[in-house]
Coordinates of C-alpha atoms in Angstrom, one line a residue:
M1 CA 14.3 6.6 22.5
P2 CA 10.6 7.4 22.5
L3 CA 9.5 10.7 20.9
D4 CA 7.7 13.5 22.8
R5 CA 6.6 15.2 19.5
L6 CA 6.4 14.5 15.8
D7 CA 8.9 16.6 13.9
L8 CA 9.7 16.6 10.2
A9 CA 12.0 13.6 10.4
A10 CA 9.5 11.6 12.4
L11 CA 6.8 12.4 9.9
R12 CA 8.9 11.2 7.0
R13 CA 9.8 8.0 8.9
W14 CA 6.0 7.5 9.5
V15 CA 4.9 7.6 5.9
I16 CA 7.9 5.5 4.6
T17 CA 7.2 2.9 7.3
A18 CA 3.5 2.9 6.6
R19 CA 4.1 2.5 2.9
A20 CA 6.4 -0.5 3.6
D21 CA 3.8 -2.1 5.9
L22 CA 1.0 -1.6 3.4
A23 CA 3.3 -3.3 0.8
A24 CA 3.9 -6.2 3.1
Y25 CA 0.1 -6.7 3.7
A26 CA -1.3 -5.5 0.4
Q27 CA -2.2 -8.9 -1.0
R28 CA -3.6 -10.1 2.3
L29 CA -5.8 -7.0 2.5
N30 CA -6.9 -7.6 -1.1
D31 CA -7.8 -11.2 -0.1
L32 CA -10.1 -9.9 2.7
N33 CA -11.8 -7.3 0.6
V34 CA -15.4 -8.4 0.4
F35 CA -17.2 -5.1 1.3
P36 CA -18.7 -3.0 -0.1
V37 CA -17.8 -5.0 -3.2
P38 CA -15.5 -8.1 -3.4
D39 CA -13.2 -6.5 -6.0
G40 CA -10.0 -7.5 -4.2
D41 CA -8.2 -4.2 -4.5
T42 CA -8.3 -2.5 -1.0
G43 CA -4.6 -3.3 -0.2
S44 CA -3.4 -2.1 -3.6
N45 CA -5.5 1.1 -3.4
L46 CA -4.1 2.0 0.1
L47 CA -0.5 1.2 -1.0
M48 CA -0.7 3.3 -4.2
T49 CA -2.3 6.2 -2.3
M50 CA 0.4 6.1 0.4
S51 CA 3.2 5.7 -2.2
D52 CA 2.2 8.9 -3.9
A53 CA 2.5 10.7 -0.5
V54 CA 6.0 9.5 -0.1
D55 CA 6.9 10.4 -3.7
E56 CA 5.5 13.9 -3.2
L57 CA 7.6 14.4 0.0
D58 CA 10.7 13.3 -2.0
R59 CA 9.9 15.7 -4.8
R60 CA 9.1 18.8 -2.8
A61 CA 11.6 18.2 0.0
P62 CA 9.7 20.6 2.4
D63 CA 11.5 22.0 5.4
T64 CA 8.7 22.4 7.8
V65 CA 6.1 20.0 9.3
A66 CA 3.3 22.2 7.9
G67 CA 4.8 22.2 4.5
A68 CA 5.3 18.4 4.5
T69 CA 1.8 17.6 5.7
A70 CA 0.3 20.0 3.2
A71 CA 2.2 18.2 0.4
M72 CA 1.1 14.8 1.7
A73 CA -2.5 15.9 2.0
Q74 CA -2.6 17.1 -1.6
A75 CA -0.8 14.0 -2.9
T76 CA -3.0 11.5 -1.2
L77 CA -6.1 13.4 -2.3
V78 CA -5.1 13.4 -5.9
A79 CA -3.8 9.8 -5.8
A80 CA -6.6 8.3 -3.8
R81 CA -7.9 5.1 -5.2
G82 CA -11.1 3.4 -4.1
N83 CA -13.2 4.1 -1.1
S84 CA -10.5 3.3 1.3
G85 CA -7.9 5.4 -0.4
V86 CA -10.2 8.5 -0.3
I87 CA -10.8 8.0 3.4
L88 CA -7.0 7.5 4.0
S89 CA -6.5 10.9 2.3
Q90 CA -8.7 12.4 5.1
L91 CA -6.1 11.2 7.7
S92 CA -3.5 13.2 5.7
R93 CA -5.8 16.2 5.6
G94 CA -6.3 16.0 9.4
V95 CA -2.6 16.0 10.0
S96 CA -2.2 19.0 7.6
E97 CA -4.9 21.1 9.2
V98 CA -3.6 20.6 12.7
A99 CA 0.0 21.2 11.6
A100 CA -1.0 24.4 9.9
L101 CA -2.7 25.7 13.1
V102 CA 0.3 24.8 15.2
E103 CA 2.7 26.6 12.8
S104 CA 0.6 29.7 12.7
A105 CA 0.5 30.1 16.5
D106 CA 3.3 31.5 18.5
E107 CA 2.8 28.8 21.0
S108 CA 0.1 26.0 21.1
A109 CA -1.9 25.8 24.2
D110 CA -2.7 22.1 23.6
G111 CA 0.6 20.5 23.0
G112 CA 3.1 23.0 24.1
A113 CA 5.0 22.9 20.8
Q114 CA 6.7 26.0 19.5
D115 CA 6.3 27.0 15.8
G116 CA 8.2 24.4 13.7
A117 CA 8.9 22.1 16.7
G118 CA 6.3 19.5 15.6
L119 CA 3.1 18.0 16.9
G120 CA 2.7 17.1 20.6
P121 CA 0.4 14.6 22.3
Q122 CA -2.7 16.9 22.3
H123 CA -2.1 17.7 18.6
L124 CA -2.0 14.0 17.7
A125 CA -5.3 13.4 19.4
A126 CA -6.7 16.4 17.5
V127 CA -5.3 14.9 14.2
L128 CA -7.1 11.6 14.7
A129 CA -10.3 13.3 15.8
R130 CA -10.3 15.6 12.8
A131 CA -9.5 12.7 10.4
A132 CA -12.4 10.7 11.7
Q133 CA -14.7 13.6 11.4
L134 CA -13.6 14.4 7.9
A135 CA -14.0 10.8 6.8
Q136 CA -17.5 10.5 8.4
N137 CA -18.6 13.8 6.8
G138 CA -17.4 12.7 3.4
V139 CA -19.4 9.4 3.3
S140 CA -23.0 9.9 2.2
A141 CA -24.4 6.8 3.9
P142 CA -22.1 5.5 6.6
V143 CA -22.6 1.9 7.7
P144 CA -21.2 0.1 10.8
G145 CA -18.2 -2.1 10.8
T146 CA -16.0 -0.3 8.3
I147 CA -12.8 1.8 8.2
L148 CA -14.9 4.7 9.6
T149 CA -15.6 2.6 12.7
V150 CA -11.9 2.0 13.2
A151 CA -10.9 5.6 12.6
A152 CA -13.6 6.8 15.1
A153 CA -12.4 4.3 17.8
A154 CA -8.8 5.5 17.4
A155 CA -9.8 9.1 17.8
D156 CA -12.1 8.4 20.8
S157 CA -9.3 6.4 22.6
A158 CA -6.7 9.1 21.9
T159 CA -9.0 11.9 23.1
A160 CA -9.9 10.0 26.2
V161 CA -6.3 9.6 27.3
C162 CA -5.7 13.4 26.8
H163 CA -8.8 14.1 28.8
D164 CA -8.0 11.8 31.6
H165 CA -4.3 12.7 32.0
G166 CA -4.2 16.3 30.7
A167 CA -0.7 17.6 30.3
A168 CA 0.8 14.5 31.8
A169 CA -0.2 12.5 28.7
G170 CA 2.8 11.7 26.5
L171 CA 2.9 11.0 22.8
T172 CA 3.4 7.3 23.4
D173 CA 0.3 7.3 25.6
V174 CA -1.8 8.8 22.9
I175 CA -0.7 6.6 20.0
D176 CA -0.8 3.5 22.2
A177 CA -4.4 4.3 23.1
A178 CA -5.3 5.0 19.5
V179 CA -3.8 1.8 18.3
G180 CA -5.5 -0.2 21.1
G181 CA -8.9 1.3 20.3
A182 CA -8.5 0.9 16.6
A183 CA -7.4 -2.8 17.0
A184 CA -10.4 -3.6 19.2
A185 CA -12.8 -1.9 16.8
L186 CA -11.3 -3.7 13.8
L187 CA -12.0 -7.1 15.4
R188 CA -15.6 -6.0 16.1
T189 CA -16.2 -5.3 12.4
R190 CA -16.7 -9.1 11.9
W191 CA -19.9 -8.8 13.9
D192 CA -21.0 -5.1 13.2
N193 CA -21.1 -5.5 9.5
P194 CA -23.5 -8.2 8.1
V195 CA -21.4 -8.9 5.0
L196 CA -18.2 -9.3 7.0
A197 CA -20.1 -11.4 9.6
Q198 CA -21.1 -13.9 6.9
A199 CA -17.6 -14.0 5.5
G200 CA -16.0 -14.2 8.9
V201 CA -13.4 -11.6 8.1
V202 CA -12.5 -8.1 9.3
D203 CA -12.9 -5.0 7.2
A204 CA -9.9 -4.7 4.9
G205 CA -9.9 -0.9 4.8
G206 CA -10.0 -0.8 8.6
A207 CA -7.1 -3.2 8.8
G208 CA -5.1 -0.9 6.4
Y209 CA -5.9 2.1 8.6
L210 CA -4.7 0.2 11.7
L211 CA -1.4 -0.7 9.9
V212 CA -0.8 3.0 9.2
L213 CA -1.4 3.8 12.9
E214 CA 0.9 1.0 14.0
A215 CA 3.6 2.3 11.8
L216 CA 3.3 5.6 13.6
Q217 CA 3.4 3.8 16.9
R218 CA 6.7 2.2 16.1
V219 CA 8.1 5.5 15.0
V220 CA 7.0 7.2 18.2
H221 CA 8.5 4.5 20.4
G222 CA 11.7 4.8 18.5
E223 CA 11.5 1.2 17.1
G224 CA 12.8 0.3 13.7
G225 CA 11.9 -2.3 11.2
L226 CA 8.7 -3.2 9.4
A227 CA 5.4 -4.8 10.4
V228 CA 5.9 -8.4 11.6
T229 CA 4.7 -10.9 9.0
G230 CA 4.8 -14.7 8.6
D231 CA 4.4 -16.8 11.7
A232 CA 3.7 -13.7 13.9
D233 CA 0.7 -12.5 11.9
P234 CA -1.6 -10.0 13.8
E235 CA -4.8 -11.3 15.4
W236 CA -7.1 -9.7 12.8
L237 CA -5.4 -11.7 10.1
R238 CA -5.3 -14.9 12.0
I239 CA -9.0 -14.9 12.8
S240 CA -9.8 -14.0 9.2
R241 CA -7.6 -16.8 7.9
Q242 CA -9.9 -19.3 9.6
T243 CA -12.4 -18.7 6.8
A244 CA -12.4 -20.0 3.2
A245 CA -9.8 -19.2 0.6
P246 CA -9.9 -15.7 -0.9
A247 CA -11.6 -16.8 -4.2
E248 CA -14.2 -18.7 -2.2
L249 CA -14.8 -15.6 0.1
A250 CA -15.5 -13.5 -3.0
A251 CA -17.9 -16.0 -4.4
D252 CA -19.7 -16.5 -1.1
C253 CA -20.1 -12.8 -0.6
G254 CA -20.9 -11.9 -4.2
T255 CA -24.6 -11.8 -3.6
H256 CA -24.0 -9.1 -0.9
A257 CA -21.9 -6.9 -3.3
P258 CA -24.7 -6.1 -4.3
V259 CA -25.2 -7.9 -7.6
D260 CA -28.5 -6.0 -8.3
G261 CA -26.8 -2.7 -7.4
P262 CA -24.3 -0.5 -9.1
A263 CA -22.0 -2.1 -11.6
Y264 CA -19.3 0.7 -11.9
E265 CA -17.0 2.7 -9.7
V266 CA -16.5 6.3 -10.8
M267 CA -13.8 8.5 -9.4
F268 CA -12.6 12.0 -10.4
L269 CA -11.1 15.2 -9.1
L270 CA -13.3 18.3 -8.8
E271 CA -11.9 21.9 -8.8
Q272 CA -13.4 25.4 -9.3
A273 CA -16.6 24.4 -7.6
T274 CA -18.6 26.4 -5.1
D275 CA -19.8 25.0 -1.8
A276 CA -23.4 25.0 -3.2
A277 CA -22.2 23.1 -6.3
V278 CA -20.5 20.5 -4.2
E279 CA -23.6 19.9 -2.1
G280 CA -25.7 19.7 -5.2
L281 CA -23.3 17.1 -6.7
K282 CA -23.5 15.1 -3.5
D283 CA -27.3 15.1 -3.7
T284 CA -27.3 14.0 -7.3
L285 CA -24.7 11.2 -6.9
H286 CA -26.5 10.0 -3.8
H287 CA -29.6 9.4 -5.8
L288 CA -27.7 7.8 -8.7
G289 CA -25.8 5.2 -6.7
D290 CA -24.1 4.4 -3.4
S291 CA -20.7 4.2 -1.6
L292 CA -20.5 8.0 -2.2
V293 CA -17.4 9.6 -0.7
V294 CA -16.5 13.3 -1.3
A295 CA -13.2 14.3 0.4
G296 CA -11.0 17.3 0.4
G297 CA -11.8 20.9 -0.1
P298 CA -12.2 23.8 -0.3
D299 CA -10.3 24.1 -3.6
R300 CA -10.1 20.5 -4.6
H301 CA -12.3 17.5 -3.9
S302 CA -11.9 13.8 -4.6
V303 CA -15.1 12.1 -5.6
H304 CA -15.9 8.4 -5.4
V305 CA -19.2 6.7 -6.1
H306 CA -20.7 3.4 -7.3
V307 CA -23.3 3.8 -10.1
D308 CA -25.0 2.1 -13.0
D309 CA -25.4 5.4 -14.9
V310 CA -21.8 6.3 -15.6
A311 CA -22.8 9.1 -18.0
G312 CA -25.1 10.6 -15.4
A313 CA -22.3 10.7 -12.8
V314 CA -19.8 12.2 -15.3
N315 CA -22.2 14.8 -16.4
A316 CA -23.0 15.7 -12.8
G317 CA -19.3 16.2 -12.1
V318 CA -18.8 18.4 -15.2
A319 CA -21.8 20.5 -14.2
A320 CA -20.5 21.1 -10.7
G321 CA -17.1 22.5 -11.7
R322 CA -13.8 21.5 -13.3
A323 CA -14.1 17.7 -13.2
H324 CA -11.0 15.8 -14.5
R325 CA -8.9 12.7 -14.0
F326 CA -11.8 10.4 -14.3
R327 CA -11.3 6.7 -13.4
I328 CA -14.1 4.3 -14.3
T329 CA -14.0 0.6 -13.3
R330 CA -16.5 -2.1 -14.1
F331 CA -16.7 -4.3 -11.0
E332 CA -17.3 -7.5 -13.0
D333 CA -13.9 -7.0 -14.5
Q334 CA -12.3 -6.7 -11.1
R335 CA -14.3 -9.2 -9.0
P336 CA -12.2 -12.3 -8.1
S337 CA -15.4 -14.4 -7.9
S338 CA -13.5 -17.4 -9.2
R339 CA -9.9 -18.4 -9.6
A340 CA -8.3 -17.0 -12.8
D341 CA -7.2 -19.4 -15.5
F342 CA -3.7 -17.9 -15.7
V343 CA -1.9 -15.8 -13.1
I344 CA 1.5 -14.2 -12.5
L345 CA 2.8 -14.1 -8.9
A346 CA 6.0 -12.3 -7.9
L347 CA 7.5 -14.0 -4.8
A348 CA 9.3 -11.1 -3.1
A349 CA 11.9 -11.4 -0.4
G350 CA 11.8 -7.8 0.8
Q351 CA 9.1 -5.2 0.9
G352 CA 10.9 -2.8 -1.4
A353 CA 10.9 -5.4 -4.2
A354 CA 7.3 -6.2 -3.5
H355 CA 6.5 -2.5 -3.9
E356 CA 8.3 -2.5 -7.3
F357 CA 6.3 -5.5 -8.5
T358 CA 3.1 -3.9 -7.4
R359 CA 3.9 -0.6 -9.2
A360 CA 4.5 -2.7 -12.3
G361 CA 1.0 -4.1 -12.0
L362 CA 2.0 -7.5 -10.8
T363 CA 0.7 -9.4 -7.8
A364 CA 3.5 -9.4 -5.1
V365 CA 3.4 -12.3 -2.6
T366 CA 5.5 -12.0 0.6
D367 CA 4.0 -14.9 2.5
W368 CA 5.2 -17.5 -0.1
R369 CA 6.7 -19.6 2.7
D370 CA 3.1 -20.5 3.6
G371 CA 2.5 -23.3 1.0
A372 CA -1.2 -23.4 1.5
A373 CA -1.6 -19.6 1.0
L374 CA 0.6 -19.7 -2.1
R375 CA -1.3 -22.6 -3.7
A376 CA -4.6 -20.7 -3.0
R377 CA -3.4 -18.0 -5.4
F378 CA -2.4 -20.4 -8.3
G379 CA -4.3 -20.1 -11.5
R380 CA -6.6 -22.9 -12.6
R381 CA -4.6 -23.6 -15.8
G382 CA -1.3 -21.9 -15.4
T383 CA 0.9 -20.0 -12.9
L384 CA 4.0 -18.1 -13.6
L385 CA 6.1 -17.5 -10.5
L386 CA 8.8 -14.8 -10.5
C387 CA 11.2 -15.9 -7.8
A388 CA 13.1 -13.0 -6.2
S389 CA 15.3 -15.2 -4.1
P390 CA 16.8 -18.7 -4.2
E391 CA 14.6 -19.5 -1.1
A392 CA 11.5 -18.6 -3.0
Y393 CA 12.5 -20.9 -5.9
D394 CA 13.3 -23.7 -3.4
A395 CA 9.9 -23.2 -1.7
V396 CA 8.2 -23.9 -5.1
A397 CA 10.3 -27.0 -5.4
A398 CA 9.2 -28.1 -1.9
L399 CA 5.6 -27.8 -3.1
H400 CA 6.4 -30.3 -5.8
S401 CA 8.0 -32.7 -3.4
A402 CA 4.8 -32.4 -1.3
G403 CA 2.6 -33.4 -4.2
T404 CA 2.0 -29.9 -5.8
P405 CA 3.5 -29.1 -9.2
G406 CA 7.0 -27.8 -8.9
P407 CA 9.0 -25.2 -10.8
H408 CA 9.1 -27.0 -14.1
A409 CA 6.1 -29.3 -13.8
G410 CA 3.0 -28.8 -16.0
N411 CA 1.2 -25.5 -15.6
V412 CA 3.4 -24.0 -12.9
V413 CA 6.6 -22.3 -14.1
A414 CA 9.2 -20.6 -11.8
V415 CA 11.6 -18.1 -13.2
G416 CA 14.5 -16.3 -11.5
R417 CA 16.6 -16.9 -8.4
D418 CA 17.2 -13.3 -7.2
A419 CA 15.5 -9.9 -7.2
A420 CA 17.4 -8.6 -10.2
Q421 CA 16.3 -11.5 -12.4
A422 CA 12.7 -11.4 -11.2
L423 CA 12.4 -7.7 -11.7
A424 CA 13.8 -8.0 -15.2
A425 CA 11.4 -10.8 -16.0
G426 CA 8.4 -8.8 -14.7
A427 CA 9.4 -5.7 -16.7
V428 CA 8.9 -7.4 -20.1
L429 CA 5.5 -9.1 -19.5
D430 CA 2.7 -8.0 -21.8
P431 CA -0.7 -8.4 -20.0
G432 CA -2.4 -9.1 -23.3
A433 CA 0.0 -12.0 -24.2
G434 CA -0.9 -15.7 -23.5
F435 CA 0.6 -17.8 -20.8
D436 CA 3.2 -19.5 -23.0
A437 CA 4.4 -16.0 -24.2
W438 CA 4.6 -14.8 -20.6
C439 CA 6.8 -17.8 -19.7
A440 CA 9.1 -17.4 -22.7
A441 CA 9.6 -13.7 -22.3
A442 CA 10.2 -14.1 -18.5
R443 CA 12.8 -16.8 -19.1
E444 CA 14.6 -14.9 -21.8
A445 CA 14.7 -11.7 -19.7
A446 CA 16.0 -13.5 -16.6
A447 CA 18.6 -15.3 -18.6
D448 CA 19.9 -12.0 -20.0
V449 CA 20.7 -10.8 -16.5
R450 CA 24.2 -11.5 -15.1
S451 CA 23.6 -11.2 -11.3
A452 CA 25.1 -11.8 -7.9
R453 CA 23.8 -11.8 -4.4
V454 CA 26.1 -10.4 -1.7
V455 CA 25.1 -11.9 1.7
G456 CA 28.0 -10.8 3.9
D457 CA 29.5 -7.4 4.1
P458 CA 32.9 -7.3 2.4
G459 CA 33.2 -3.5 2.4
D460 CA 32.5 -0.8 -0.2
D461 CA 35.7 -1.4 -2.2
A462 CA 34.9 -5.1 -2.6
L463 CA 31.3 -4.3 -3.5
M464 CA 32.4 -1.9 -6.2
Q465 CA 34.9 -4.5 -7.6
Q466 CA 32.1 -7.0 -7.8
I467 CA 29.9 -4.5 -9.7
D468 CA 32.8 -3.7 -12.1
G469 CA 33.4 -7.4 -12.6
L470 CA 29.8 -8.1 -13.6
I471 CA 29.7 -5.1 -15.9
G472 CA 33.0 -6.3 -17.5
D473 CA 31.7 -9.9 -17.9
V474 CA 28.6 -8.7 -19.8
G475 CA 30.7 -6.5 -22.2
D476 CA 28.0 -4.4 -23.9
A477 CA 26.0 -3.7 -20.7
E478 CA 23.2 -1.2 -20.8
L479 CA 21.5 -1.4 -17.4
V480 CA 22.7 -2.0 -13.8
T481 CA 20.2 -2.8 -11.1
L482 CA 21.1 -2.6 -7.4
V483 CA 18.6 -4.1 -4.9
T484 CA 19.8 -3.2 -1.4
G485 CA 18.9 -4.7 1.9
D486 CA 18.3 -2.7 5.1
A487 CA 21.9 -3.5 6.3
L488 CA 23.4 -1.3 3.6
A489 CA 23.2 2.3 4.8
A490 CA 21.9 5.0 2.5
D491 CA 25.3 6.8 2.4
R492 CA 27.0 3.7 1.3
V493 CA 24.4 3.2 -1.5
D494 CA 25.0 6.7 -2.6
R495 CA 28.7 6.1 -2.9
L496 CA 28.1 3.0 -5.0
L497 CA 25.8 4.8 -7.3
R498 CA 28.3 7.7 -7.7
G499 CA 31.0 5.2 -8.4
I500 CA 29.1 3.5 -11.1
G501 CA 28.4 6.9 -12.7
V502 CA 32.1 7.8 -12.7
E503 CA 33.4 4.5 -13.9
H504 CA 30.6 3.7 -16.3
P505 CA 29.0 7.0 -17.4
G506 CA 27.0 5.5 -20.3
L507 CA 25.1 2.9 -18.2
R508 CA 21.6 3.4 -16.9
V509 CA 21.3 2.6 -13.2
T510 CA 18.3 1.5 -11.2
H511 CA 18.2 1.3 -7.4
V512 CA 15.5 -0.6 -5.5
A513 CA 15.6 -0.2 -1.7
G514 CA 14.6 -3.8 -0.9
G515 CA 14.6 -3.4 2.9
V516 CA 14.2 -6.2 5.4
G517 CA 14.4 -9.7 3.9
E518 CA 16.9 -8.8 1.2
P519 CA 20.6 -9.6 1.4
L520 CA 23.1 -6.8 1.7
L521 CA 23.2 -6.3 -2.1
T522 CA 21.9 -7.9 -5.2
I523 CA 23.6 -6.8 -8.5
G524 CA 22.0 -7.3 -11.9
V525 CA 23.7 -6.3 -15.2
E526 CA 21.9 -6.5 -18.5

């Protein structure tokens, strides 16, 4: 049933769904990332920023919409990574500011929501307008055809619906208009931005912003599930896929990055700074570099800038107030201007597993059924594929039969046949080791896992018996990993976890909510 307002439960569903959607598309967004620099990290930055918002909601367990949105705003501000992550944090801040106003009023004249009842249609339009304004104000030199354009279009469309229909406008009307406006603006970024026009792709940050809005749209309409992937890719991805492969995109657009411009990305948090000090910092950083975004306030700001003079940027931050949590990245180290010699790809079946691989610093691939897309990500000299399902392993074998090296041929090595084995293999990889060491460690870790995939639903007692049986087979087990599909309800998962704790109190237990794409249950025992 469609919602008429966003309450605490709906807000939580939104951020969880948005995180899952960003996980599903993270690598594709990375592949499209050619502006302002082709460093291939927009999808990962958005995913990590949203993940911290979900984690903070879990940690604090707020009992009001205002409390939840305040926690989310602070979490995204602190966790924001990259230009797009900082701007996404402004959406969270917009939600928080409007929710605080609603909660402080006895009755809101805009949305008709009582204190604690949630956000109505007019409130949602105000959220999107405030988010777009905050994002625009935070960027020192806005350019057309970016995430700012998409955010502004969403806000304008939502506001127009409320203006045209007044109190008759429903929550579904507002979010549908916002998504429609954002989607149209995203397609236009291919022409509005010269760098994107040459590459023939849409703005990666804008696409991520649209995914977040589409997640909210499904929640408002009462629809479950995750963003559609695979054969039903959205239009913005289909038209972008008509261009060159990701590595070629980065190489072609590298001269627009700009090569003669800033070489470093500097990010930090700023606290205990006066308004005058913040304005002075903006002026200093604006003259030192570009892509300056200062978000947040009044007590805490997230600062992002591209510079050559790293020391100058750091010193300016320290002079403005309490500057801390510095992150400094050299673009040349991140730029995917050519295909890497050796790569590790985790072929995930469900979005939850993909998220776990991403958190471990690995590249998760969810569109591995597309052989051409998978081959485009192979390393020039070696590729280690962590297969989180038998179907993924078989897909690699199919590449071999089609003339591409298969699971054990030459420089392509496939390890694992389920999520438990693949996660165990990914956990032992040392980024500094060589390709042969990666393969040996992954094979050994996967072989040490006694695992089983439960596709049907035999009932809780049978599931517990299977878990007990695997633990007994291993003998000296230390770790149990459960990867659950969306068909296994949360209360049933809790019963299984409690059962393991009672029957095997000395074991460590890890649970991964695999979601859509995963079987009912995958059990791994080490």
